[in-house]
Amino acid sequence: MQVLGLETSCDETGVALYDTERGIVAQALHSQIDLHAVYGGVVPEIASRDHIRRLLPLVQQVLQEAGIERPDALAYTAGPGLVGALMVAGGLANGLAMAWHCPVIPVHHMEGHLLAVMLEDDPPAYPFLALLVSGGHSMLVSVGALGDYRVLGTTLDDAVGEAFDKTAKLLGLDYPGGPALAQLAASGTEDAYQFPRPMLHKKGLDFSFSGLKTAVMLEVRKANALGNLESVRADIAASFQRAAIDTLVAKTLRAAKSEELERVVVAGGVGANQLLRSVLAAQFSGQVYYPRADLCTDNGAMIALAGAMRLADGCKADNIQATARWSLETLARPQT
Ligand code: KG4
Ligand code: ZN
């Protein structure tokens, strides 16, 4: 069974062909980062228009690379995300499915991130804890099986990737700031500033990063007033990164302990952060699983895989679905 996955929920156009026997056969990705960088963040209308330009040529490229004319099924990200952007993959997937007489499966973007690790050679067994950390989401999810998702904690304000991006912007780094901030932090001292570790003193597993962001903003203002921002930028970046990562790791350990889970899956763009990986490895006694770097960030392969897994359970749809806000917990558990 070959499933073509389409991802257009935000600022990446991703297409991949996944074969249930052979794994990823071909994939292509176009990032819109350059288009949005001048605005310092994603502009929804520009995102939708660029997906329209890119998606069909990428589909043709992937099919050609795979040496096939059509897949057995189509899967597309149906939400959560920017509605105009979601409509691009939703519209094309449904149109192609009608022309090719094949099933089409709407996929939850976060389920895609959560399952991406199953594309690796040594995937985790269920149950596991998932730490999903991207530009739009920070979540801890208890995963019992496909479709058995319990959200243990989520962000009350900014997602952690957003906090990285906003902090990076304050420090004069280009969008998306996460990787650039991590690079700048490498030459700084992480205990130069004592930034708050948000929500650690509170019970529960929710995140909040606005207090940390404000603390950084005050230090940046102070440095600007003193005219020494250039000399303290790396220290601010390193101290911010350490505070954000300490928070993620502490909540992850807390969740794993309370749920008695020995496996943790980290996914989403911030999962590429090296400090997160090293601190988690040092502090968690169980096993940590990551998708490879290009499957941590948005991609078509995770959508194709999730679609294939859902199709195996008989899931398909007959109209275009585009849902801006969509709880992971409302997804169906497989019948089988
Ligand atoms: O999963 P993703 O590609 O897109 C969303 O679904 O949001 O995540 C993108 C986010 C951005 O906020 C980016 O700054 C952040 O992931 N990111 C990082 C790193 N690489 C990407 N944040 C911290 N450290 C990194 N190395
Ligand atoms: Zn994502």
mmCIF file of C-alpha atoms and ligand atoms in Angstrom:
data_model
loop_
_atom_site.group_PDB
_atom_site.id
_atom_site.type_symbol
_atom_site.label_atom_id
_atom_site.label_comp_id
_atom_site.label_asym_id
_atom_site.label_seq_id
_atom_site.Cartn_x
_atom_site.Cartn_y
_atom_site.Cartn_z
ATOM 1 C CA MET A 1 0.000 0.000 0.000
ATOM 2 C CA GLN A 2 1.448 3.378 -1.016
ATOM 3 C CA VAL A 3 0.143 6.540 0.612
ATOM 4 C CA LEU A 4 0.940 10.054 -0.606
ATOM 5 C CA GLY A 5 1.051 12.523 2.325
ATOM 6 C CA LEU A 6 0.506 16.283 1.913
ATOM 7 C CA GLU A 7 1.384 18.827 4.621
ATOM 8 C CA THR A 8 0.500 22.535 4.327
ATOM 9 C CA SER A 9 -0.630 23.498 7.836
ATOM 10 C CA CYS A 10 1.866 26.321 8.382
ATOM 11 C CA ASP A 11 4.991 27.490 6.558
ATOM 12 C CA GLU A 12 6.311 24.271 5.035
ATOM 13 C CA THR A 13 4.968 22.507 1.955
ATOM 14 C CA GLY A 14 5.727 18.828 2.488
ATOM 15 C CA VAL A 15 4.986 15.852 0.244
ATOM 16 C CA ALA A 16 6.062 12.229 0.706
ATOM 17 C CA LEU A 17 5.235 8.773 -0.543
ATOM 18 C CA TYR A 18 5.147 6.130 2.180
ATOM 19 C CA ASP A 19 5.027 2.430 1.365
ATOM 20 C CA THR A 20 3.732 0.179 4.142
ATOM 21 C CA GLU A 21 6.326 -2.461 3.148
ATOM 22 C CA ARG A 22 9.327 -0.299 2.220
ATOM 23 C CA GLY A 23 8.941 2.868 4.312
ATOM 24 C CA ILE A 24 9.560 6.343 2.843
ATOM 25 C CA VAL A 25 10.018 5.953 -0.918
ATOM 26 C CA ALA A 26 10.361 9.626 -1.900
ATOM 27 C CA GLN A 27 9.859 12.975 -0.221
ATOM 28 C CA ALA A 28 10.129 16.693 -0.958
ATOM 29 C CA LEU A 29 9.874 19.790 1.162
ATOM 30 C CA HIS A 30 9.710 23.491 0.465
ATOM 31 C CA SER A 31 10.263 25.891 3.336
ATOM 32 C CA GLN A 32 8.711 29.372 3.219
ATOM 33 C CA ILE A 33 11.109 30.756 5.837
ATOM 34 C CA ASP A 34 12.589 33.344 3.445
ATOM 35 C CA LEU A 35 9.115 34.668 2.570
ATOM 36 C CA HIS A 36 8.127 35.223 6.208
ATOM 37 C CA ALA A 37 11.512 36.260 7.638
ATOM 38 C CA VAL A 38 11.090 39.904 6.608
ATOM 39 C CA TYR A 39 7.881 40.063 8.693
ATOM 40 C CA GLY A 40 9.428 38.312 11.713
ATOM 41 C CA GLY A 41 6.750 35.589 11.731
ATOM 42 C CA VAL A 42 4.352 33.602 9.552
ATOM 43 C CA VAL A 43 1.886 35.705 7.520
ATOM 44 C CA PRO A 44 -1.116 33.384 6.904
ATOM 45 C CA GLU A 45 -2.181 34.793 3.523
ATOM 46 C CA ILE A 46 1.364 34.628 2.149
ATOM 47 C CA ALA A 47 1.631 31.041 3.445
ATOM 48 C CA SER A 48 -1.566 29.944 1.649
ATOM 49 C CA ARG A 49 -0.560 31.554 -1.627
ATOM 50 C CA ASP A 50 2.870 29.945 -1.598
ATOM 51 C CA HIS A 51 1.420 26.488 -0.800
ATOM 52 C CA ILE A 52 -0.802 26.895 -3.893
ATOM 53 C CA ARG A 53 2.279 27.597 -6.027
ATOM 54 C CA ARG A 54 4.409 24.784 -4.595
ATOM 55 C CA LEU A 55 2.189 21.843 -3.780
ATOM 56 C CA LEU A 56 1.328 20.374 -7.179
ATOM 57 C CA PRO A 57 4.902 20.564 -8.567
ATOM 58 C CA LEU A 58 6.139 18.820 -5.391
ATOM 59 C CA VAL A 59 3.515 16.075 -5.828
ATOM 60 C CA GLN A 60 4.681 15.558 -9.412
ATOM 61 C CA GLN A 61 8.325 15.494 -8.273
ATOM 62 C CA VAL A 62 7.668 12.859 -5.577
ATOM 63 C CA LEU A 63 5.625 10.608 -7.891
ATOM 64 C CA GLN A 64 8.327 10.852 -10.549
ATOM 65 C CA GLU A 65 11.071 10.031 -8.046
ATOM 66 C CA ALA A 66 9.054 7.067 -6.821
ATOM 67 C CA GLY A 67 8.465 5.955 -10.419
ATOM 68 C CA ILE A 68 4.686 5.666 -10.063
ATOM 69 C CA GLU A 69 1.740 7.445 -11.653
ATOM 70 C CA ARG A 70 -0.571 7.394 -8.678
ATOM 71 C CA PRO A 71 -0.594 6.202 -5.063
ATOM 72 C CA ASP A 72 -3.124 3.802 -3.505
ATOM 73 C CA ALA A 73 -4.350 6.481 -1.086
ATOM 74 C CA LEU A 74 -3.894 10.144 -0.150
ATOM 75 C CA ALA A 75 -3.462 11.689 3.293
ATOM 76 C CA TYR A 76 -3.385 15.385 4.154
ATOM 77 C CA THR A 77 -3.073 17.526 7.270
ATOM 78 C CA ALA A 78 -6.613 18.597 8.164
ATOM 79 C CA GLY A 79 -5.640 20.603 11.277
ATOM 80 C CA PRO A 80 -4.773 22.135 13.591
ATOM 81 C CA GLY A 81 -3.186 24.966 11.625
ATOM 82 C CA LEU A 82 -3.901 28.010 9.478
ATOM 83 C CA VAL A 83 -7.233 27.371 7.763
ATOM 84 C CA GLY A 84 -6.294 28.960 4.431
ATOM 85 C CA ALA A 85 -3.073 26.957 4.354
ATOM 86 C CA LEU A 86 -4.813 23.707 5.363
ATOM 87 C CA MET A 87 -7.349 24.166 2.555
ATOM 88 C CA VAL A 88 -4.584 23.917 -0.054
ATOM 89 C CA ALA A 89 -3.614 20.310 0.774
ATOM 90 C CA GLY A 90 -7.235 19.453 1.634
ATOM 91 C CA GLY A 91 -8.492 20.700 -1.728
ATOM 92 C CA LEU A 92 -5.763 19.037 -3.780
ATOM 93 C CA ALA A 93 -5.929 15.720 -1.896
ATOM 94 C CA ASN A 94 -9.689 15.470 -2.362
ATOM 95 C CA GLY A 95 -9.485 16.472 -6.035
ATOM 96 C CA LEU A 96 -6.763 13.907 -6.764
ATOM 97 C CA ALA A 97 -8.600 11.220 -4.814
ATOM 98 C CA MET A 98 -11.695 11.831 -6.908
ATOM 99 C CA ALA A 99 -9.696 11.650 -10.132
ATOM 100 C CA TRP A 100 -7.730 8.576 -9.057
ATOM 101 C CA HIS A 101 -10.654 6.804 -7.361
ATOM 102 C CA CYS A 102 -8.668 6.249 -4.197
ATOM 103 C CA PRO A 103 -9.377 6.874 -0.514
ATOM 104 C CA VAL A 104 -8.366 10.133 1.154
ATOM 105 C CA ILE A 105 -7.582 10.437 4.859
ATOM 106 C CA PRO A 106 -7.607 13.682 6.905
ATOM 107 C CA VAL A 107 -4.759 13.612 9.443
ATOM 108 C CA HIS A 108 -4.297 15.471 12.741
ATOM 109 C CA HIS A 109 -0.997 17.363 12.496
ATOM 110 C CA MET A 110 0.033 16.536 16.085
ATOM 111 C CA GLU A 111 -0.755 12.855 15.573
ATOM 112 C CA GLY A 112 1.622 13.067 12.611
ATOM 113 C CA HIS A 113 4.380 14.526 14.841
ATOM 114 C CA LEU A 114 3.647 11.947 17.513
ATOM 115 C CA LEU A 115 3.883 8.998 15.095
ATOM 116 C CA ALA A 116 6.885 10.267 13.054
ATOM 117 C CA VAL A 117 9.205 8.266 15.322
ATOM 118 C CA MET A 118 7.575 5.068 13.973
ATOM 119 C CA LEU A 119 9.460 5.742 10.715
ATOM 120 C CA GLU A 120 12.754 4.994 12.497
ATOM 121 C CA ASP A 121 14.462 1.586 12.516
ATOM 122 C CA ASP A 122 14.009 1.129 16.259
ATOM 123 C CA PRO A 123 10.557 2.562 17.053
ATOM 124 C CA PRO A 124 9.191 2.617 20.611
ATOM 125 C CA ALA A 125 6.592 0.129 21.795
ATOM 126 C CA TYR A 126 3.346 1.456 23.294
ATOM 127 C CA PRO A 127 2.719 2.860 25.851
ATOM 128 C CA PHE A 128 4.952 5.944 25.886
ATOM 129 C CA LEU A 129 4.986 9.578 26.889
ATOM 130 C CA ALA A 130 5.192 12.105 24.040
ATOM 131 C CA LEU A 131 6.711 15.547 24.500
ATOM 132 C CA LEU A 132 5.493 17.507 21.478
ATOM 133 C CA VAL A 133 7.327 20.788 21.173
ATOM 134 C CA SER A 134 6.941 22.937 18.079
ATOM 135 C CA GLY A 135 6.334 26.526 17.045
ATOM 136 C CA GLY A 136 2.616 26.145 17.678
ATOM 137 C CA HIS A 137 2.384 23.560 20.462
ATOM 138 C CA SER A 138 3.935 22.391 23.725
ATOM 139 C CA MET A 139 2.227 19.227 24.934
ATOM 140 C CA LEU A 140 2.776 16.188 27.086
ATOM 141 C CA VAL A 141 0.666 13.282 25.867
ATOM 142 C CA SER A 142 0.216 9.844 27.371
ATOM 143 C CA VAL A 143 0.056 7.487 24.381
ATOM 144 C CA GLY A 144 -1.506 4.081 25.089
ATOM 145 C CA ALA A 145 -1.909 3.017 21.451
ATOM 146 C CA LEU A 146 -2.812 4.533 18.079
ATOM 147 C CA GLY A 147 -5.676 6.918 18.861
ATOM 148 C CA ASP A 148 -5.407 6.437 22.623
ATOM 149 C CA TYR A 149 -4.121 9.873 23.563
ATOM 150 C CA ARG A 150 -4.471 11.633 26.898
ATOM 151 C CA VAL A 151 -3.186 15.213 26.959
ATOM 152 C CA LEU A 152 -1.498 15.602 30.358
ATOM 153 C CA GLY A 153 -0.313 19.157 29.924
ATOM 154 C CA THR A 154 -0.294 21.914 27.367
ATOM 155 C CA THR A 155 0.860 25.493 27.113
ATOM 156 C CA LEU A 156 -1.226 28.202 28.730
ATOM 157 C CA ASP A 157 0.265 30.876 26.465
ATOM 158 C CA ASP A 158 3.232 30.726 24.079
ATOM 159 C CA ALA A 159 4.452 27.417 22.694
ATOM 160 C CA VAL A 160 8.100 26.767 23.526
ATOM 161 C CA GLY A 161 9.186 27.176 19.872
ATOM 162 C CA GLU A 162 7.365 30.511 19.817
ATOM 163 C CA ALA A 163 9.234 31.537 22.996
ATOM 164 C CA PHE A 164 12.524 30.642 21.268
ATOM 165 C CA ASP A 165 11.479 32.613 18.186
ATOM 166 C CA LYS A 166 10.386 35.705 20.146
ATOM 167 C CA THR A 167 13.510 35.682 22.321
ATOM 168 C CA ALA A 168 15.643 35.319 19.222
ATOM 169 C CA LYS A 169 13.882 38.321 17.689
ATOM 170 C CA LEU A 170 14.622 40.405 20.810
ATOM 171 C CA LEU A 171 18.276 39.452 20.381
ATOM 172 C CA GLY A 172 18.233 40.563 16.752
ATOM 173 C CA LEU A 173 18.239 37.073 15.210
ATOM 174 C CA ASP A 174 16.253 36.177 12.089
ATOM 175 C CA TYR A 175 13.008 34.147 12.046
ATOM 176 C CA PRO A 176 12.671 31.306 12.890
ATOM 177 C CA GLY A 177 15.005 32.012 15.749
ATOM 178 C CA GLY A 178 15.170 28.617 17.494
ATOM 179 C CA PRO A 179 18.218 27.170 15.713
ATOM 180 C CA ALA A 180 19.979 30.578 15.578
ATOM 181 C CA LEU A 181 19.370 31.150 19.291
ATOM 182 C CA ALA A 182 20.727 27.689 20.115
ATOM 183 C CA GLN A 183 23.829 28.495 18.075
ATOM 184 C CA LEU A 184 24.344 31.854 19.806
ATOM 185 C CA ALA A 185 23.796 30.187 23.199
ATOM 186 C CA ALA A 186 26.723 27.853 22.533
ATOM 187 C CA SER A 187 29.138 30.754 23.086
ATOM 188 C CA GLY A 188 27.356 32.073 26.194
ATOM 189 C CA THR A 189 27.243 31.204 29.906
ATOM 190 C CA GLU A 190 24.001 29.562 30.938
ATOM 191 C CA ASP A 191 24.026 30.734 34.558
ATOM 192 C CA ALA A 192 24.883 34.352 33.732
ATOM 193 C CA TYR A 193 21.221 35.266 34.311
ATOM 194 C CA GLN A 194 18.811 33.578 36.693
ATOM 195 C CA PHE A 195 15.706 33.466 34.519
ATOM 196 C CA PRO A 196 12.515 31.919 35.948
ATOM 197 C CA ARG A 197 11.756 28.232 35.337
ATOM 198 C CA PRO A 198 8.058 28.772 34.605
ATOM 199 C CA MET A 199 5.414 26.671 36.387
ATOM 200 C CA LEU A 200 7.920 24.404 38.131
ATOM 201 C CA HIS A 201 6.737 25.499 41.560
ATOM 202 C CA LYS A 202 3.139 24.727 40.573
ATOM 203 C CA LYS A 203 1.532 21.299 40.547
ATOM 204 C CA GLY A 204 0.400 19.877 37.244
ATOM 205 C CA LEU A 205 1.932 19.492 33.815
ATOM 206 C CA ASP A 206 0.927 22.653 31.966
ATOM 207 C CA PHE A 207 3.531 25.016 30.549
ATOM 208 C CA SER A 208 3.672 28.791 30.437
ATOM 209 C CA PHE A 209 6.490 30.698 28.807
ATOM 210 C CA SER A 210 5.263 34.304 28.914
ATOM 211 C CA GLY A 211 6.952 35.069 32.274
ATOM 212 C CA LEU A 212 10.280 33.809 30.981
ATOM 213 C CA LYS A 213 9.855 35.875 27.828
ATOM 214 C CA THR A 214 9.134 39.008 29.900
ATOM 215 C CA ALA A 215 12.201 38.389 32.093
ATOM 216 C CA VAL A 216 14.367 38.173 28.985
ATOM 217 C CA MET A 217 12.767 41.301 27.541
ATOM 218 C CA LEU A 218 13.608 43.284 30.714
ATOM 219 C CA GLU A 219 17.269 42.187 30.550
ATOM 220 C CA VAL A 220 17.464 43.080 26.855
ATOM 221 C CA ARG A 221 16.010 46.530 27.607
ATOM 222 C CA LYS A 222 18.496 47.018 30.430
ATOM 223 C CA ALA A 223 21.386 46.014 28.172
ATOM 224 C CA ASN A 224 20.123 48.332 25.434
ATOM 225 C CA ALA A 225 19.958 51.216 27.926
ATOM 226 C CA LEU A 226 23.531 50.461 29.006
ATOM 227 C CA GLY A 227 24.593 50.058 25.374
ATOM 228 C CA ASN A 228 26.156 46.636 26.011
ATOM 229 C CA LEU A 229 23.643 44.238 24.382
ATOM 230 C CA GLU A 230 26.249 43.004 21.922
ATOM 231 C CA SER A 231 28.515 41.745 24.722
ATOM 232 C CA VAL A 232 25.734 40.024 26.721
ATOM 233 C CA ARG A 233 23.602 38.581 23.873
ATOM 234 C CA ALA A 234 25.167 35.127 24.039
ATOM 235 C CA ASP A 235 24.800 34.975 27.846
ATOM 236 C CA ILE A 236 21.122 35.973 27.613
ATOM 237 C CA ALA A 237 20.553 33.351 24.897
ATOM 238 C CA ALA A 238 22.297 30.624 26.919
ATOM 239 C CA SER A 239 20.463 31.504 30.157
ATOM 240 C CA PHE A 240 17.099 31.612 28.360
ATOM 241 C CA GLN A 241 17.720 28.311 26.620
ATOM 242 C CA ARG A 242 18.729 26.628 29.880
ATOM 243 C CA ALA A 243 15.605 27.933 31.683
ATOM 244 C CA ALA A 244 13.279 26.780 28.863
ATOM 245 C CA ILE A 245 14.913 23.353 28.568
ATOM 246 C CA ASP A 246 15.034 22.818 32.361
ATOM 247 C CA THR A 247 11.283 23.486 32.406
ATOM 248 C CA LEU A 248 10.545 21.031 29.591
ATOM 249 C CA VAL A 249 12.711 18.328 31.133
ATOM 250 C CA ALA A 250 11.345 18.759 34.670
ATOM 251 C CA LYS A 251 7.743 18.491 33.462
ATOM 252 C CA THR A 252 8.599 15.494 31.285
ATOM 253 C CA LEU A 253 10.204 13.672 34.238
ATOM 254 C CA ARG A 254 7.211 14.545 36.398
ATOM 255 C CA ALA A 255 4.786 13.185 33.789
ATOM 256 C CA ALA A 256 6.789 10.003 33.170
ATOM 257 C CA LYS A 257 6.890 9.335 36.903
ATOM 258 C CA SER A 258 3.201 9.937 37.549
ATOM 259 C CA GLU A 259 2.152 7.872 34.512
ATOM 260 C CA GLU A 260 4.804 5.213 35.237
ATOM 261 C CA LEU A 261 6.088 5.390 31.664
ATOM 262 C CA GLU A 262 9.604 4.249 30.792
ATOM 263 C CA ARG A 263 9.693 5.491 27.215
ATOM 264 C CA VAL A 264 9.606 9.109 26.097
ATOM 265 C CA VAL A 265 9.201 10.279 22.508
ATOM 266 C CA VAL A 266 10.262 13.841 21.732
ATOM 267 C CA ALA A 267 8.930 15.354 18.510
ATOM 268 C CA GLY A 268 8.306 18.727 16.872
ATOM 269 C CA GLY A 269 10.844 21.344 15.791
ATOM 270 C CA VAL A 270 12.260 22.044 19.275
ATOM 271 C CA GLY A 271 13.040 18.315 19.511
ATOM 272 C CA ALA A 272 16.072 19.163 17.356
ATOM 273 C CA ASN A 273 17.527 21.193 20.256
ATOM 274 C CA GLN A 274 20.779 19.593 21.416
ATOM 275 C CA LEU A 275 20.573 20.872 24.995
ATOM 276 C CA LEU A 276 17.102 19.330 25.364
ATOM 277 C CA ARG A 277 18.506 16.025 24.127
ATOM 278 C CA SER A 278 21.527 16.030 26.429
ATOM 279 C CA VAL A 279 19.693 17.177 29.587
ATOM 280 C CA LEU A 280 16.908 14.645 29.041
ATOM 281 C CA ALA A 281 19.430 11.855 28.435
ATOM 282 C CA ALA A 282 21.274 12.780 31.631
ATOM 283 C CA GLN A 283 18.195 13.038 33.835
ATOM 284 C CA PHE A 284 15.737 10.414 32.540
ATOM 285 C CA SER A 285 16.446 6.823 33.509
ATOM 286 C CA GLY A 286 14.240 5.320 30.765
ATOM 287 C CA GLN A 287 14.669 5.344 26.996
ATOM 288 C CA VAL A 288 14.231 8.490 24.881
ATOM 289 C CA TYR A 289 13.250 8.256 21.200
ATOM 290 C CA TYR A 290 13.542 10.977 18.550
ATOM 291 C CA PRO A 291 12.610 11.058 14.904
ATOM 292 C CA ARG A 292 15.619 12.025 12.733
ATOM 293 C CA ALA A 293 16.054 15.809 12.428
ATOM 294 C CA ASP A 294 14.149 16.267 9.138
ATOM 295 C CA LEU A 295 11.194 14.303 10.542
ATOM 296 C CA CYS A 296 11.148 16.402 13.754
ATOM 297 C CA THR A 297 10.062 19.492 11.831
ATOM 298 C CA ASP A 298 6.989 19.606 9.567
ATOM 299 C CA ASN A 299 7.113 17.111 6.703
ATOM 300 C CA GLY A 300 4.884 15.064 4.401
ATOM 301 C CA ALA A 301 6.211 11.667 5.535
ATOM 302 C CA MET A 302 4.671 11.833 9.013
ATOM 303 C CA ILE A 303 1.306 12.660 7.424
ATOM 304 C CA ALA A 304 1.596 9.794 4.927
ATOM 305 C CA LEU A 305 2.481 7.388 7.756
ATOM 306 C CA ALA A 306 -0.360 8.539 10.028
ATOM 307 C CA GLY A 307 -2.716 8.289 7.029
ATOM 308 C CA ALA A 308 -1.548 4.732 6.302
ATOM 309 C CA MET A 309 -2.052 3.720 9.933
ATOM 310 C CA ARG A 310 -5.531 5.273 9.986
ATOM 311 C CA LEU A 311 -6.438 3.741 6.611
ATOM 312 C CA ALA A 312 -5.502 0.293 7.899
ATOM 313 C CA ASP A 313 -8.253 0.864 10.433
ATOM 314 C CA GLY A 314 -10.803 1.732 7.755
ATOM 315 C CA CYS A 315 -10.703 5.524 8.184
ATOM 316 C CA LYS A 316 -11.525 7.689 5.175
ATOM 317 C CA ALA A 317 -13.471 10.843 4.472
ATOM 318 C CA ASP A 318 -15.529 12.189 1.615
ATOM 319 C CA ASN A 319 -15.262 15.931 2.049
ATOM 320 C CA ILE A 320 -12.533 18.504 2.650
ATOM 321 C CA GLN A 321 -11.701 18.996 6.297
ATOM 322 C CA ALA A 322 -9.758 22.020 7.601
ATOM 323 C CA THR A 323 -9.892 22.588 11.350
ATOM 324 C CA ALA A 324 -7.914 25.443 12.925
ATOM 325 C CA ARG A 325 -8.233 24.198 16.532
ATOM 326 C CA TRP A 326 -8.599 20.478 17.078
ATOM 327 C CA SER A 327 -8.032 18.472 20.244
ATOM 328 C CA LEU A 328 -5.874 15.380 19.895
ATOM 329 C CA GLU A 329 -8.079 13.637 22.442
ATOM 330 C CA THR A 330 -11.106 13.668 20.115
ATOM 331 C CA LEU A 331 -9.442 11.273 17.653
ATOM 332 C CA ALA A 332 -10.973 7.835 17.339
ATOM 333 C CA ARG A 333 -9.358 4.688 18.695
ATOM 334 C CA PRO A 334 -8.998 1.954 16.073
ATOM 335 C CA GLN A 335 -11.844 -0.596 15.915
ATOM 336 C CA THR A 336 -9.483 -3.546 15.686
HETATM 337 O O1 KG4 B 1 7.475 21.458 14.254
HETATM 338 P P1 KG4 B 1 7.903 22.716 13.576
HETATM 339 O O2 KG4 B 1 8.778 22.595 12.360
HETATM 340 O O3 KG4 B 1 6.693 23.553 13.114
HETATM 341 C C1 KG4 B 1 5.529 23.717 13.835
HETATM 342 O O4 KG4 B 1 4.633 22.824 13.730
HETATM 343 O O5 KG4 B 1 5.467 24.723 14.545
HETATM 344 O O6 KG4 B 1 8.636 23.605 14.691
HETATM 345 C C2 KG4 B 1 9.221 24.853 14.403
HETATM 346 C C3 KG4 B 1 9.753 25.469 15.693
HETATM 347 C C4 KG4 B 1 10.211 26.919 15.529
HETATM 348 O O7 KG4 B 1 9.670 27.680 16.581
HETATM 349 C C5 KG4 B 1 11.731 26.812 15.629
HETATM 350 O O8 KG4 B 1 12.336 27.985 16.121
HETATM 351 C C6 KG4 B 1 11.891 25.661 16.590
HETATM 352 O O9 KG4 B 1 10.887 24.733 16.190
HETATM 353 N N1 KG4 B 1 13.224 25.030 16.512
HETATM 354 C C7 KG4 B 1 14.116 25.032 17.531
HETATM 355 C C8 KG4 B 1 15.278 24.358 17.047
HETATM 356 N N2 KG4 B 1 15.044 23.972 15.759
HETATM 357 C C9 KG4 B 1 13.776 24.392 15.450
HETATM 358 N N3 KG4 B 1 14.029 25.529 18.772
HETATM 359 C C10 KG4 B 1 15.084 25.350 19.573
HETATM 360 N N4 KG4 B 1 16.241 24.738 19.206
HETATM 361 C C11 KG4 B 1 16.369 24.230 17.962
HETATM 362 N N5 KG4 B 1 17.506 23.624 17.599
HETATM 363 ZN ZN ZN B 2 4.384 20.887 13.259
#
